[in-house]
mmCIF file of C-alpha atoms in Angstrom:
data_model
loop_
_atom_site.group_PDB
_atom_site.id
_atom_site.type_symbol
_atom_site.label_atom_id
_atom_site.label_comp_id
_atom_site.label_asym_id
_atom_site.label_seq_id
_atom_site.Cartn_x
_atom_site.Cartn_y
_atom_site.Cartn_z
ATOM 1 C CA UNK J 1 105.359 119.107 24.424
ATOM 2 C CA UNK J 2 107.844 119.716 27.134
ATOM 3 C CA UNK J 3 107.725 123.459 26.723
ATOM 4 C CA UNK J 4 103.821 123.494 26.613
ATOM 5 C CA UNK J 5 104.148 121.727 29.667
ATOM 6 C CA UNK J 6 106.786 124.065 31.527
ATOM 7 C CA UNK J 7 104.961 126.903 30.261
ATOM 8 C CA UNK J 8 101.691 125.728 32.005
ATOM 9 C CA UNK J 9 103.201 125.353 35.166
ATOM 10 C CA UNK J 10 104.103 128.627 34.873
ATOM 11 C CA UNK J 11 101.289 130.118 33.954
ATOM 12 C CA UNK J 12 99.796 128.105 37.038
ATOM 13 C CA UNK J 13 102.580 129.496 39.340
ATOM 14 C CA UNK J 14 101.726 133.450 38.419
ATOM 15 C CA UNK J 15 98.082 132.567 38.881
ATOM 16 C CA UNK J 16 98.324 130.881 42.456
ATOM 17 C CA UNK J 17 101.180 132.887 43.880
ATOM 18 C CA UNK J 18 98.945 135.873 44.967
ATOM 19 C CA UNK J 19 96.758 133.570 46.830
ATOM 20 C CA UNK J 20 99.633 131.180 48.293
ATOM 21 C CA UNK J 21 99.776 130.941 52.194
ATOM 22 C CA UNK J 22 102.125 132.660 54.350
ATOM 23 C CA UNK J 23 104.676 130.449 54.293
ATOM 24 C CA UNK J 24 106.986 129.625 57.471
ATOM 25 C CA UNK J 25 109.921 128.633 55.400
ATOM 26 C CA UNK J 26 112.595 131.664 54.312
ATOM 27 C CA UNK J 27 113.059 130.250 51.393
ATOM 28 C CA UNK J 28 111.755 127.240 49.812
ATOM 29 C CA UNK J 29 111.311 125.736 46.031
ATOM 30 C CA UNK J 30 108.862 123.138 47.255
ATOM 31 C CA UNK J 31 105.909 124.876 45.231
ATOM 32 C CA UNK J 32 107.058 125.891 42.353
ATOM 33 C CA UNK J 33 107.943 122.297 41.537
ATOM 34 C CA UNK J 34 105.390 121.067 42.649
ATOM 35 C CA UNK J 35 103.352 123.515 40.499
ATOM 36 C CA UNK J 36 105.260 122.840 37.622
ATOM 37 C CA UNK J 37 104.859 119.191 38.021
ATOM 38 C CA UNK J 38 101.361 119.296 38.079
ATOM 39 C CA UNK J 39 100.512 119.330 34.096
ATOM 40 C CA UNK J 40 103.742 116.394 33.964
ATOM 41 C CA UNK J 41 101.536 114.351 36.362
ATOM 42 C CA UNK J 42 98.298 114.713 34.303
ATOM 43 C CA UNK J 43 100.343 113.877 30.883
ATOM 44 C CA UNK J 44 102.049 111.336 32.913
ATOM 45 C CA UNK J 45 98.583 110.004 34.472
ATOM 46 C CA UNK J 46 96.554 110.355 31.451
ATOM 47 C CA UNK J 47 99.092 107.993 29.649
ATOM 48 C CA UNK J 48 98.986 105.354 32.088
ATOM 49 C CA UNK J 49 94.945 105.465 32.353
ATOM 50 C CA UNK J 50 95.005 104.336 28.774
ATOM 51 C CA UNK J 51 96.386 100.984 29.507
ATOM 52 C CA UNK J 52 93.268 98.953 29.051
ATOM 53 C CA UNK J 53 92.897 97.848 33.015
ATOM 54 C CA UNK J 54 90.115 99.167 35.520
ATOM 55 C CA UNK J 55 88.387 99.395 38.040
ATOM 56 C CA UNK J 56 86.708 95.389 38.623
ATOM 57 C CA UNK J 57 90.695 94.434 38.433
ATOM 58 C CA UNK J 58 91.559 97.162 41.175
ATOM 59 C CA UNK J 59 88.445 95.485 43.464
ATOM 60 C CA UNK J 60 90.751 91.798 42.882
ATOM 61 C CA UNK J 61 93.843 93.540 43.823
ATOM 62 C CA UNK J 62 92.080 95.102 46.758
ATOM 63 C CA UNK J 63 90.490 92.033 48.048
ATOM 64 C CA UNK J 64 93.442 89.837 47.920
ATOM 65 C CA UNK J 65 95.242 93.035 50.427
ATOM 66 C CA UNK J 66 92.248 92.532 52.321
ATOM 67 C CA UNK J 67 92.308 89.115 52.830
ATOM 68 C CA UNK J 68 95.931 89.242 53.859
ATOM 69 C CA UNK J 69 95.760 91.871 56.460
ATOM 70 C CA UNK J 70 92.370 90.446 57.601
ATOM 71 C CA UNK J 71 94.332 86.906 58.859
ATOM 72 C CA UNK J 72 96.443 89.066 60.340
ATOM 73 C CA UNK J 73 94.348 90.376 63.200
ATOM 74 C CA UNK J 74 94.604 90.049 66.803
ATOM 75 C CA UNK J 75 91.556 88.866 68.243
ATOM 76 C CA UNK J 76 90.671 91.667 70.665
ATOM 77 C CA UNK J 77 92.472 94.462 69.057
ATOM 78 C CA UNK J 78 91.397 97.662 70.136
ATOM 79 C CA UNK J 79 93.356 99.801 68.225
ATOM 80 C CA UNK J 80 91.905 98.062 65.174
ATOM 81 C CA UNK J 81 88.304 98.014 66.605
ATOM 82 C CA UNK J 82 89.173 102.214 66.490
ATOM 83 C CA UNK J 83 89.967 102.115 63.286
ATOM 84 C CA UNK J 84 86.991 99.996 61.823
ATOM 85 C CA UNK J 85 84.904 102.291 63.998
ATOM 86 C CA UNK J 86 86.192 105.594 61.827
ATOM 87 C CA UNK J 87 86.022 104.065 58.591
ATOM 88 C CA UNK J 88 82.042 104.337 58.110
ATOM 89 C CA UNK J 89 81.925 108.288 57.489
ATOM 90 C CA UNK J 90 84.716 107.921 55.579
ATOM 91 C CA UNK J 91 82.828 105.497 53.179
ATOM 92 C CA UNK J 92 80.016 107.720 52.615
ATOM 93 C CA UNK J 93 82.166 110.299 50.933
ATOM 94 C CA UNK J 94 83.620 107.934 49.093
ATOM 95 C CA UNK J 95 82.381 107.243 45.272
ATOM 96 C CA UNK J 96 84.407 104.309 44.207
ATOM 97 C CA UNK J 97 82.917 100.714 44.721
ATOM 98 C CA UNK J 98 85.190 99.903 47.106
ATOM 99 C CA UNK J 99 84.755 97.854 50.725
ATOM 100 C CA UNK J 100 86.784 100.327 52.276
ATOM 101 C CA UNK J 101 89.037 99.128 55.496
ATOM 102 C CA UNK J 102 91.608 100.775 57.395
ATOM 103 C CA UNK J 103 94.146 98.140 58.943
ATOM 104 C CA UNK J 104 96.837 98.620 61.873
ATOM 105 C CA UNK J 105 100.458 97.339 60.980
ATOM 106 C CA UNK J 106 101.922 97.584 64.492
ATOM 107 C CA UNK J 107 105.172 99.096 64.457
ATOM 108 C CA UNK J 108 107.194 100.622 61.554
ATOM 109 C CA UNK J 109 109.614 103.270 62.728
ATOM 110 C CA UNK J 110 107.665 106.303 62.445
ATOM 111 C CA UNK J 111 103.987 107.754 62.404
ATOM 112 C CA UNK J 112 102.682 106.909 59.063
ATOM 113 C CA UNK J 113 99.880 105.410 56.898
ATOM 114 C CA UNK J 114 99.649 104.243 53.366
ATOM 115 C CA UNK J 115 97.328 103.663 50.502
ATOM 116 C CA UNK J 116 96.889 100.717 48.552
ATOM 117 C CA UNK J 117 94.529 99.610 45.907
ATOM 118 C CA UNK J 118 91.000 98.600 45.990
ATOM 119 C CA UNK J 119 90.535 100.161 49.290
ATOM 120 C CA UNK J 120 93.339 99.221 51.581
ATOM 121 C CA UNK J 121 94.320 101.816 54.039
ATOM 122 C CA UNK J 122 97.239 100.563 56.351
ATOM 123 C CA UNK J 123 98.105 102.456 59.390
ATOM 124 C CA UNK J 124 101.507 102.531 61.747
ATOM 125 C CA UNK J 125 101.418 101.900 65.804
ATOM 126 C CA UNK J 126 103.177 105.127 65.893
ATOM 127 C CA UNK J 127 100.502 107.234 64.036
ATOM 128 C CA UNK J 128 97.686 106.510 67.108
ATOM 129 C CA UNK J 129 100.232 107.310 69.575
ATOM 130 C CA UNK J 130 101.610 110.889 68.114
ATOM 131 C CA UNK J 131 98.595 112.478 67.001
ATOM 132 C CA UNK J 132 96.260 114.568 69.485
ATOM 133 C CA UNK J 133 92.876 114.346 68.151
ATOM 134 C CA UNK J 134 90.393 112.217 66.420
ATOM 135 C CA UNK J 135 89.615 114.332 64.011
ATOM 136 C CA UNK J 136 93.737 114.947 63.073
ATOM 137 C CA UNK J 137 93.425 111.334 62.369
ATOM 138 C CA UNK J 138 90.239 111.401 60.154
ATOM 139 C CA UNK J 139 92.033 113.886 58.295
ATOM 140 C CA UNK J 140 94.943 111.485 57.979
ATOM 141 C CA UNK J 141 92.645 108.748 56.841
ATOM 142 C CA UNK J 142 90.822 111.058 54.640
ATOM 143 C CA UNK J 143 94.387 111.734 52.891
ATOM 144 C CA UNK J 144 94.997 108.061 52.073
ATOM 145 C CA UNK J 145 91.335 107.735 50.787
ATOM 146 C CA UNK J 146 92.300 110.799 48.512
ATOM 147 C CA UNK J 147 94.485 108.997 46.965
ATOM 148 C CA UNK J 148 92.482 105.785 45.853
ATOM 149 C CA UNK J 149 89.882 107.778 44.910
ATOM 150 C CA UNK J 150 91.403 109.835 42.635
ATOM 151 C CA UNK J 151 93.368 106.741 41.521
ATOM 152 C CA UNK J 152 96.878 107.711 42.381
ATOM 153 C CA UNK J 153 97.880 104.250 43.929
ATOM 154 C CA UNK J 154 95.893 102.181 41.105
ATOM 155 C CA UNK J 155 98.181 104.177 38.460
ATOM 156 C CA UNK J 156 101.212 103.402 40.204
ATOM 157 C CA UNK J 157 100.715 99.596 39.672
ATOM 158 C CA UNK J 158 98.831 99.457 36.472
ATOM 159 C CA UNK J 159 101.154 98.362 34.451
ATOM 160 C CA UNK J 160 101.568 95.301 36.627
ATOM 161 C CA UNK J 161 98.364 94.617 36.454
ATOM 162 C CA UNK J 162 98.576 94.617 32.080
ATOM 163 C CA UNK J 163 101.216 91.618 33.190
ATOM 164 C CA UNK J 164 98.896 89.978 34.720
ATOM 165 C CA UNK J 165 96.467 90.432 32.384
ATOM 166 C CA UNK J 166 98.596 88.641 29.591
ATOM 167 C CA UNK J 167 99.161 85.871 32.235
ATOM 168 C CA UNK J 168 102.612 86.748 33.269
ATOM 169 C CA UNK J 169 101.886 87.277 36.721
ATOM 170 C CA UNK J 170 99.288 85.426 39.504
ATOM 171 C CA UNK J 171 97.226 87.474 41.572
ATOM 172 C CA UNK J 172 98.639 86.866 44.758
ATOM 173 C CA UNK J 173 102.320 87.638 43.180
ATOM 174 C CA UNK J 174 100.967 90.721 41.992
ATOM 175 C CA UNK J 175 99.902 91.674 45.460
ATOM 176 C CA UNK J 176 103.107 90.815 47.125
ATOM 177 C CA UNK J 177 104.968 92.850 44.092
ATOM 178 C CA UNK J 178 102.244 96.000 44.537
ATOM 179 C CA UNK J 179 102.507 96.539 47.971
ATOM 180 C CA UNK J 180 106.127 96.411 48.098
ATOM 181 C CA UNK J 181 106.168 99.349 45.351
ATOM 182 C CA UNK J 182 103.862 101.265 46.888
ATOM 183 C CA UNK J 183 105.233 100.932 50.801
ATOM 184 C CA UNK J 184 108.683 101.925 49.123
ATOM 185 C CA UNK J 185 107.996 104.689 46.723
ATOM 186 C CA UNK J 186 106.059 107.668 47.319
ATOM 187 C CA UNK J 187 104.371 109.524 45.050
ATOM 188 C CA UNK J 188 105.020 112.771 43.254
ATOM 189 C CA UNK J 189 104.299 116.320 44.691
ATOM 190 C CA UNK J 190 101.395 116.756 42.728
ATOM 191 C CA UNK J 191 99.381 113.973 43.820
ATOM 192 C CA UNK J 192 100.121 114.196 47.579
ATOM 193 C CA UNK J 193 98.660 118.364 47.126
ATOM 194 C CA UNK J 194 95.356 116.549 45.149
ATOM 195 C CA UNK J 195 95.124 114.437 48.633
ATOM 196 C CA UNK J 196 95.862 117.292 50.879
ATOM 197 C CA UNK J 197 92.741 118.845 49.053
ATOM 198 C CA UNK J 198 90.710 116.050 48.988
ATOM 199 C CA UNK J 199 91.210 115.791 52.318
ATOM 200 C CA UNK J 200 90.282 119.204 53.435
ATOM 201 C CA UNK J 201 87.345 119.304 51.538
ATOM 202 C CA UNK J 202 86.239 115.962 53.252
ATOM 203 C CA UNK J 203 86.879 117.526 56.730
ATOM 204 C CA UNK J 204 84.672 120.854 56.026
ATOM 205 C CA UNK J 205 81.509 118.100 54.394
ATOM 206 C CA UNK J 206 82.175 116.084 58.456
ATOM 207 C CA UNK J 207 81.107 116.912 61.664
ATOM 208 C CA UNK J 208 85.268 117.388 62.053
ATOM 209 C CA UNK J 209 87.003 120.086 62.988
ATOM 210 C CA UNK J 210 88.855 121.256 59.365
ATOM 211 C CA UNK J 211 91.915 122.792 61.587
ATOM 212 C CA UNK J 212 93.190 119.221 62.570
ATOM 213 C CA UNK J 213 94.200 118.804 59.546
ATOM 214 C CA UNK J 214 97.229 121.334 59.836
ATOM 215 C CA UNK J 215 97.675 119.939 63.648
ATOM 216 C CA UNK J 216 98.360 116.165 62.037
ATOM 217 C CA UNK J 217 100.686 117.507 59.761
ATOM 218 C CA UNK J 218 102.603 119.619 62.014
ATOM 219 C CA UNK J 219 102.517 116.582 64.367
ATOM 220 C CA UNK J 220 103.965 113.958 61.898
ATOM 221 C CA UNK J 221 106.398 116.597 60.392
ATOM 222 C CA UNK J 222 108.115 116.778 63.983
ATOM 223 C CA UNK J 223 108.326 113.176 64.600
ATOM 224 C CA UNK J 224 109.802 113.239 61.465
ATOM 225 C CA UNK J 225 112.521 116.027 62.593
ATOM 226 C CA UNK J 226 111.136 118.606 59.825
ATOM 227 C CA UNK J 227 111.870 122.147 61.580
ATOM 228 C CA UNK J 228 115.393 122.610 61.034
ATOM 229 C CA UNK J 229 117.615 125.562 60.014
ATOM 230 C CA UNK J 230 118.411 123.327 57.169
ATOM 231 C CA UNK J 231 114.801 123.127 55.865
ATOM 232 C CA UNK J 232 113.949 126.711 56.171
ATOM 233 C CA UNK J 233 116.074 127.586 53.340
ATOM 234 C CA UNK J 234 115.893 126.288 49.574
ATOM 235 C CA UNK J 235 117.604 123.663 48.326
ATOM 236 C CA UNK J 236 117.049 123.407 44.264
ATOM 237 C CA UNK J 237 118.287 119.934 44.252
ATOM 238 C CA UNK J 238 116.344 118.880 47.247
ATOM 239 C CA UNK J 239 113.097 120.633 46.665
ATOM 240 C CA UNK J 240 112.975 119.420 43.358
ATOM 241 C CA UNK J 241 113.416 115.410 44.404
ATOM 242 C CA UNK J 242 111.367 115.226 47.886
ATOM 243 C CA UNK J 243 108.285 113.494 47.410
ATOM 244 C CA UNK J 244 105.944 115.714 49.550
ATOM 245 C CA UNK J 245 105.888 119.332 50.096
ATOM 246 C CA UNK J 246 107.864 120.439 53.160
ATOM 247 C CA UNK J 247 105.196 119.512 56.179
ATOM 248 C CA UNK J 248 105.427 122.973 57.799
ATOM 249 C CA UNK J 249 104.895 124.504 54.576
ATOM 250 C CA UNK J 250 101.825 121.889 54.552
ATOM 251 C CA UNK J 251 101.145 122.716 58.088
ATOM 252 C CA UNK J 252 100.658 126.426 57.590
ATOM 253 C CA UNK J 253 98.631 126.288 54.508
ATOM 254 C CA UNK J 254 95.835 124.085 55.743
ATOM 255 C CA UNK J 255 95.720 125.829 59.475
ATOM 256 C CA UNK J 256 95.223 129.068 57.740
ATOM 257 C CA UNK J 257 92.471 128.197 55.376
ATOM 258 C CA UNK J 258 90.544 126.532 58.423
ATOM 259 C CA UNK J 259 91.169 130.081 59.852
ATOM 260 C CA UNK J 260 89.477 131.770 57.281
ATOM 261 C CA UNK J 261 86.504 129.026 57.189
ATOM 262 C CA UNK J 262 86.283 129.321 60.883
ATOM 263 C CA UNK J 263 85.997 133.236 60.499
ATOM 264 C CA UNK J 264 83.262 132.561 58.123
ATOM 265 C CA UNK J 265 81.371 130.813 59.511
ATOM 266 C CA UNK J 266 81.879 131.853 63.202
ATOM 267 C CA UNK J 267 78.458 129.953 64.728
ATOM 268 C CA UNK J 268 79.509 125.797 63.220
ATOM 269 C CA UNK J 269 80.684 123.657 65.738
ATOM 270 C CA UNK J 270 82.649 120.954 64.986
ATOM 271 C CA UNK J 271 84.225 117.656 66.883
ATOM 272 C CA UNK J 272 87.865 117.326 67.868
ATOM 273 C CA UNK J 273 88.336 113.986 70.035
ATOM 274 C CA UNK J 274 90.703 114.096 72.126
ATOM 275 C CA UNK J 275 89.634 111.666 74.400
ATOM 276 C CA UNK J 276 87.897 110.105 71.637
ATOM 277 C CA UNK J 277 91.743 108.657 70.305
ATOM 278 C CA UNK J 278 92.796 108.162 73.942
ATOM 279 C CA UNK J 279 89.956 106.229 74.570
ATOM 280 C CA UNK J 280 89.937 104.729 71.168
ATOM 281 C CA UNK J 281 86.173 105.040 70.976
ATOM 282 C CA UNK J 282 84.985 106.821 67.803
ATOM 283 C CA UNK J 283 82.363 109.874 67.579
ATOM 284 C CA UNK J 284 79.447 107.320 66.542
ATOM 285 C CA UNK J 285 79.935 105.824 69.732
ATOM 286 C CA UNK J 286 81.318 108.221 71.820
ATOM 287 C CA UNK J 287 80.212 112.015 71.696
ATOM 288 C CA UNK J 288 81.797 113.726 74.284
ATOM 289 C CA UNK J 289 80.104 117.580 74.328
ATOM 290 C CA UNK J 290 83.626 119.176 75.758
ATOM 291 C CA UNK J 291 84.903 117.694 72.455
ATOM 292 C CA UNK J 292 82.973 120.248 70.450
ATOM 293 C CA UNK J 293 84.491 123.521 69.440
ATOM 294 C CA UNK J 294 83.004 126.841 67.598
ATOM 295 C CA UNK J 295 84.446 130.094 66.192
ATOM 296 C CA UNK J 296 85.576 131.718 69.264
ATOM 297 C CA UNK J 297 87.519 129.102 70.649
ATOM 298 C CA UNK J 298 89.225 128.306 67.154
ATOM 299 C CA UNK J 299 90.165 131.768 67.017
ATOM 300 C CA UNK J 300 91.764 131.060 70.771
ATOM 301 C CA UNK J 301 93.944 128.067 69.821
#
């Protein structure tokens, strides 16, 4: 099975490396694991789906996060009013039966965001303050919801969930266990490319601009010191064990495909925000017309 495996990530590898993106790193491994991990995550994924737990128990698990981060808000908040004000586009691409919310966490270190269960989306202080756009933001957001729709953070505590089930473990327990897992862990290569897409094809169906979704990752991956000599060359050992694929190789793939779409389709305009996140006023209640961009200015930045 192993083999089979190997031998379609290879097959996967030869197929996609004549369309891969330029990539800014000399050398890297970062793809071809995370190629070769893809059929291991659907083996791996389709295993865990058969544990006989779905979706009304994900909508518990969701709504006790909910309830928890809800008591936690400051009356007044208006980075949170922001972020309730961005979630209602994002719901209508979403097909899950969810009550989707987007929370601020206040500080944590670094510009991040997470993805829980049921619908959670939980968002760092330093995320609002080190990207440059709205729309590199809704792209952020649109990552996370990538990954509850396509179920990566409900398989990651599933099998919690079948101890709970057989009465092991109360709700609330569960929660505290869950979100501890999923803040700590991240999750495989695989999945966070099936977000990355999921993203990107959310941006092009918005009124967003699909190039800030290349900008947000180039933004986190400095704040996160990515850019060294050190990560320009590959490391078999490393490559193989980071979670996510190096963020200027992520950077440079998604920048280049909104190239192409913007040189296809040279007469769209689309909404970046600027002011929008300085402001913290979202496009449904703000639309600023310096914030809209077409072809020939894309092809300018």
């Amino acid at each position: 099975m192993l083999a089979v495996l190997l031998a379609g990530g290879a097959g996967l590898i030869g197929l996609l490396a004549r369309n891969r993106p330029a990539s800014p790193l000399q050398t890297s491994l970062a793809m071809p694991f995370q190629l070769l991990g893809t059929p291991v995550q659907l083996a791996d994924r389709l295993a865990s789906r058969a544990i006989p737990v779905g979706s009304l128990q994900e909508r518990q698990l969701g709504d006790t996060f909910r309830r928890r981060y809800e008591a936690q808000i400051q009356p007044g908040d208006a980075n949170q009013a922001y972020l309730d004000g961005l979630m209602p586009p994002l719901r209508r691409h979403a097909r899950r039966p969810f009550p989707y919310r987007a929370f601020l966490i206040g500080r944590c270190g670094s510009p991040n965001a997470w993805a829980l269960p049921g619908g959670v989306i939980l968002v760092s202080q330093e995320l609002l303050e080190q990207l440059g756009s709205e729309a590199e933001l809704m792209a952020v957001l649109a990552h996370e919801l990538g990954h509850i729709e396509l179920g990566h953070s409900f398989d990651a505590v599933r099998f919690r969930l079948l101890a709970r089930r057989g009465g092991i473990e109360p709700l609330g327990q569960l929660a505290d266990g869950a979100a501890r897992l999923l803040l700590l862990q991240s999750y495989s290569k695989a999945a966070e490319h099936e977000a990355d897409d999921y993203a990107y094809a959310l941006m092009l169906a918005s009124r967003y601009d699909p190039a800030a979704q290349g900008r947000a990752f180039g933004a986190i991956n400095r704040a996160h010191g990515g850019g060294d000599r050190a990560e320009r060359h590959a490391d078999p050992l490393r490559d193989l064990l980071r979670s996510h694929p190096p963020g200027a190789l992520r950077e440079a793939d998604y920048a280049q495909r909104a190239a192409a779409w913007w040189r296809q389709h040279p007469s769209e305009r689309r909404y970046v925000g600027a002011a929008n996140l300085q402001r913290r006023q979202p496009l449904e209640q703000l639309d600023l017309a310096q914030e809209w961009v077409g072809g020939a200015a894309q092809a300018a930045r």
